[in-house]
Tab-separated table of C-alpha atoms in Angstrom:
chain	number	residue	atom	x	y	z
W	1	UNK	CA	105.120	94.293	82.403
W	2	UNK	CA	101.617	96.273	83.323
W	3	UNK	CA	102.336	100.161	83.182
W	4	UNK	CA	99.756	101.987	85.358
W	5	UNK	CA	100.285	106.338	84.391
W	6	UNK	CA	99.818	108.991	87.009
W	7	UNK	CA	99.294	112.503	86.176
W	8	UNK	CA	99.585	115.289	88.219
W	9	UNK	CA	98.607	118.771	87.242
W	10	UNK	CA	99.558	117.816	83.427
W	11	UNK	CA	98.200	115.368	81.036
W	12	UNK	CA	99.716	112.839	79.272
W	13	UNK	CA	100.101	112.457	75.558
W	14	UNK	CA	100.449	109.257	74.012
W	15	UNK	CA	103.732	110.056	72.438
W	16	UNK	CA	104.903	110.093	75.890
W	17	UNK	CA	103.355	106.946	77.336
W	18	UNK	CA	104.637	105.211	73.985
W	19	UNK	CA	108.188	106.363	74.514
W	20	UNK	CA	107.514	105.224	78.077
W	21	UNK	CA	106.621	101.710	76.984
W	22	UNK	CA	109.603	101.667	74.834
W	23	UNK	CA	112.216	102.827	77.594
W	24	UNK	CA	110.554	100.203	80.251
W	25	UNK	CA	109.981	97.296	77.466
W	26	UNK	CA	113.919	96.929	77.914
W	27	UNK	CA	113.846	95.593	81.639
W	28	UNK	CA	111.176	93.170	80.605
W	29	UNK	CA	113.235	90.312	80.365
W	30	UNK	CA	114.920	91.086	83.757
W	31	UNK	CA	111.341	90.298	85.223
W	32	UNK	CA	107.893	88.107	85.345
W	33	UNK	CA	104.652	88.846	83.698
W	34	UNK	CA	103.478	89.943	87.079
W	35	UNK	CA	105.617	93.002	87.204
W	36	UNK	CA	103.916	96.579	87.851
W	37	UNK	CA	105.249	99.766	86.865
W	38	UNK	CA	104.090	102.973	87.812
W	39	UNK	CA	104.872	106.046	86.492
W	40	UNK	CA	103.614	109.090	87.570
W	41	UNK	CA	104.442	112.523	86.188
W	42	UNK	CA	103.630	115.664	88.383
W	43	UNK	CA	104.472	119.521	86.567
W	44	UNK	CA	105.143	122.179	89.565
W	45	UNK	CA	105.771	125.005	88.039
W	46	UNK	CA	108.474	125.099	85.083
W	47	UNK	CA	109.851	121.536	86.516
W	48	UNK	CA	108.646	118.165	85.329
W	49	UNK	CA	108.722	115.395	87.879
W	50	UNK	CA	108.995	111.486	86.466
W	51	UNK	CA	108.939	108.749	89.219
W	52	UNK	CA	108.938	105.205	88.069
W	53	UNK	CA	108.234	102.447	90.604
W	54	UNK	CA	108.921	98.460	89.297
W	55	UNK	CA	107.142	95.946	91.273
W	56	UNK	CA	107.624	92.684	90.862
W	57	UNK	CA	106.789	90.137	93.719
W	58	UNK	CA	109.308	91.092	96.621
W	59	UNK	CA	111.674	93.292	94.710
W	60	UNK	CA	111.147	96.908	93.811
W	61	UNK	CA	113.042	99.719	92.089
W	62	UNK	CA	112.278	103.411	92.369
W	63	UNK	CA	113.546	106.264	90.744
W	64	UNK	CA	112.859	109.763	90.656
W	65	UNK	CA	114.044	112.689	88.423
W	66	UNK	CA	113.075	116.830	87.866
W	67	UNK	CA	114.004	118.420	84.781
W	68	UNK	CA	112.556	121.433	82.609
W	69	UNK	CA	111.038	118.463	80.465
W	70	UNK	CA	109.574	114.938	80.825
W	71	UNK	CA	111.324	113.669	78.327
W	72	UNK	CA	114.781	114.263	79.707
W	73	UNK	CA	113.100	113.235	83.044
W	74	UNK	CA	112.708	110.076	82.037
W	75	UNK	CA	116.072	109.346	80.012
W	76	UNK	CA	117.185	109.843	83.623
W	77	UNK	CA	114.820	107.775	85.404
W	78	UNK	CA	115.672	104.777	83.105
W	79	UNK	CA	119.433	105.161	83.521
W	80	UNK	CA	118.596	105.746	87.157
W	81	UNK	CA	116.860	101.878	87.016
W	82	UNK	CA	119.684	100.346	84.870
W	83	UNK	CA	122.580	101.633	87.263
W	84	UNK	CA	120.486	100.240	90.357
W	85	UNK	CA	120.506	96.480	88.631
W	86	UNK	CA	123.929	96.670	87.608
W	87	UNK	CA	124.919	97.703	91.158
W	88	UNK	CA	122.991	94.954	92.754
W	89	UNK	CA	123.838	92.347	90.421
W	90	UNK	CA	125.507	90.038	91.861
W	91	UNK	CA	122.458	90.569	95.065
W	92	UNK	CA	119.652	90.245	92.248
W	93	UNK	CA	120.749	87.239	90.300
W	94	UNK	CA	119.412	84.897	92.784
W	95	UNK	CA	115.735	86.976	92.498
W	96	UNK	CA	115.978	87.790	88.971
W	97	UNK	CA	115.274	85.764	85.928
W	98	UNK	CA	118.634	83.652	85.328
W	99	UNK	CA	120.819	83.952	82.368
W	100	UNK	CA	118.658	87.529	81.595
W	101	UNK	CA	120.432	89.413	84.321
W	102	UNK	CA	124.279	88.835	82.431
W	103	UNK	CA	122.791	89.520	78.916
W	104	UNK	CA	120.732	93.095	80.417
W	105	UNK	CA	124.164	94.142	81.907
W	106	UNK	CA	125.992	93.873	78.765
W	107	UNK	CA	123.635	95.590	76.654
W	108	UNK	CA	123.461	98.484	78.576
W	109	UNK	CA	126.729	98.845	79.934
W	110	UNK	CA	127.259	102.284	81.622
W	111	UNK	CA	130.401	103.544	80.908
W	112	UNK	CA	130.548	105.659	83.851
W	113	UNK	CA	129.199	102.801	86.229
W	114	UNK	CA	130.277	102.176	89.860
W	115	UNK	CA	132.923	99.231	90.785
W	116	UNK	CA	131.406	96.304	91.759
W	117	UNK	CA	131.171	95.669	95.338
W	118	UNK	CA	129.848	92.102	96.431
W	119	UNK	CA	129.586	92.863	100.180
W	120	UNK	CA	127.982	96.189	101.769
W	121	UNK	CA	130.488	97.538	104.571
W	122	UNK	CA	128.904	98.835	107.587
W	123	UNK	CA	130.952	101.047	109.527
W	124	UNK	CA	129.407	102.410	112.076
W	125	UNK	CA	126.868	100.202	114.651
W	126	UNK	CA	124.377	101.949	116.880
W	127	UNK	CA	122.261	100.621	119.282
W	128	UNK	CA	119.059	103.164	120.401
W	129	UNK	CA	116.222	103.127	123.106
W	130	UNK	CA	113.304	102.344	121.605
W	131	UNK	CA	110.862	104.314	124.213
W	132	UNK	CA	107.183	104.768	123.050
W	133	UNK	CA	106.104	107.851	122.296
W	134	UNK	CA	103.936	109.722	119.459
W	135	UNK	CA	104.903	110.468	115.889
W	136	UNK	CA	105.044	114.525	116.830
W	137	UNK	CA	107.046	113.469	119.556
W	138	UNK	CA	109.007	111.415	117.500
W	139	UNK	CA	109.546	114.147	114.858
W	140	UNK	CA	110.273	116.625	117.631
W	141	UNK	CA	113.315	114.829	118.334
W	142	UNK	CA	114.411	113.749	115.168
W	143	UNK	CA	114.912	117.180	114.685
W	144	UNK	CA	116.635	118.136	117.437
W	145	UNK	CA	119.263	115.975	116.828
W	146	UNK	CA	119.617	116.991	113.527
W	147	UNK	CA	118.882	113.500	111.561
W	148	UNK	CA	117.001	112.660	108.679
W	149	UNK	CA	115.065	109.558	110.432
W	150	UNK	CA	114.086	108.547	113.990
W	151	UNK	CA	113.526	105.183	115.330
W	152	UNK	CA	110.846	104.781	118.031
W	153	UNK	CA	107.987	102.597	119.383
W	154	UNK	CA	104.614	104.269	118.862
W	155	UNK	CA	102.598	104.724	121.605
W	156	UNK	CA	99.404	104.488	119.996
W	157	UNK	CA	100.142	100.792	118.369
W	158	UNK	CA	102.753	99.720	120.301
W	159	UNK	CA	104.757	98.646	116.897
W	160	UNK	CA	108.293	99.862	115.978
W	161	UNK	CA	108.034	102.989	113.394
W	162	UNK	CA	110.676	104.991	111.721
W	163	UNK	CA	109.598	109.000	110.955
W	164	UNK	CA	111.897	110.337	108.569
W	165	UNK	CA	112.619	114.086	106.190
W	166	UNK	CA	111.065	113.573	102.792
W	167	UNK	CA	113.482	115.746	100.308
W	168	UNK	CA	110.478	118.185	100.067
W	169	UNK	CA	111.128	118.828	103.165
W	170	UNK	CA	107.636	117.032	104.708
W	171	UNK	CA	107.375	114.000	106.949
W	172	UNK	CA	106.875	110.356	106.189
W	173	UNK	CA	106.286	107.558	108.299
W	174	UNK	CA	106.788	103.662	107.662
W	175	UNK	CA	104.788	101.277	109.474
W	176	UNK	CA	105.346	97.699	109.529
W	177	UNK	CA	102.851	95.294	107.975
W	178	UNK	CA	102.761	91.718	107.270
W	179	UNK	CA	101.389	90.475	103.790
C-alpha cells in the first residue's frame, strides 16, 4: 500500500509516519498493491486532526478523528477503519482479497463491535422534485427545511447534484462524473 502524508499547519516527524506505516501495514493483506492511502494531519489550535483515506480501485474507506494528540488520533482512526470492514464484511468479501477478509476479522476482533447485519433496512422512501436551480439556491433551501443535504438539478450543467452541511459547518457539493 502507497502512503501519500498531508500536513497542515504542523510537520511531520518520522516517528509518526513510521508508526503510521505500522498501524496501516495491518490492512495490507485486505487489499492490492494498487491501494492509496492518504493521511493528512491538520493542528487547529490545541486539537490534532488525523484523516486517513484507503483507495483501492472502486472501494474506499475514510476516517476522521480530533484529539489533543496525533497519536491518539490515529489509534482512533485505525479502529475507526477496522470496525468499518468488520461491519461490511459480509458486503466486502466479494471486493476484497478472499480468504484475507476471515483471517483480518479474527485478528482484530473488537470486543465492543456491532451485530452483524447482512441486509441494510430502509425505512423510510421519499420521492423529491428535482427542479433546476443554482447551488445558493439549492443551499437556501436546504436550510430552510432544516436538512443536512439537498437534492436538485443544477441549472448551470443540467446534471443531478447533492449540496450538503460539512460538520464544520461549511458547504460541500458532489458532482457526478464518469471515469
Amino acid at each position: 500500500m502507497k502512503i501519500t502524508y498531508t500536513a497542515r499547519k504542523v510537520n511531520l516527524k518520522d516517528n509518526f509516519k513510521e508508526r503510521v506505516e505500522k498501524k496501516l501495514r495491518k490492512f495490507d493483506k485486505l487489499f492490492s498493491q494498487e491501494a492509496v492511502a492518504n493521511v493528512v494531519v491538520t493542528l487547529e489550535k490545541n486539537r490534532q486532526t488525523v484523516e486517513v483515506t484507503i483507495k483501492d480501485h472502486a472501494l474506499i474507506f475514510r476516517a476522521e478523528s480530533t484529539m489533543a494528540e496525533m497519536n491518539d488520533a490515529l489509534d482512533k482512526v485505525t479502529d475507526i477503519l477496522m470496525r468499518q470492514i468488520h461491519k461490511n464484511k459480509t458486503r466486502l468479501s466479494k471486493k476484497i482479497k478472499s480468504g484475507s477478509l476471515d483471517d483480518f476479522i479474527v485478528e482484530n476482533a473488537l470486543p465492543e463491535a456491532e451485530p452483524e447485519d447482512d441486509e441494510y433496512k430502509v425505512v423510510r422512501k421519499k420521492h423529491v422534485i428535482i427542479k433546476p436551480i443554482t447551488v445558493d439556491e439549492a443551499i437556501l433551501e436546504m436550510n430552510m427545511v432544516n436538512h443536512n443535504f439537498f437534492m436538485f438539478t443544477n441549472a448551470d450543467s443540467g446534471e443531478v447534484n447533492v449540496v450538503y452541511k460539512r460538520a464544520n459547518g461549511d458547504y460541500g457539493l458532489i458532482e457526478p462524473s464518469f471515469e
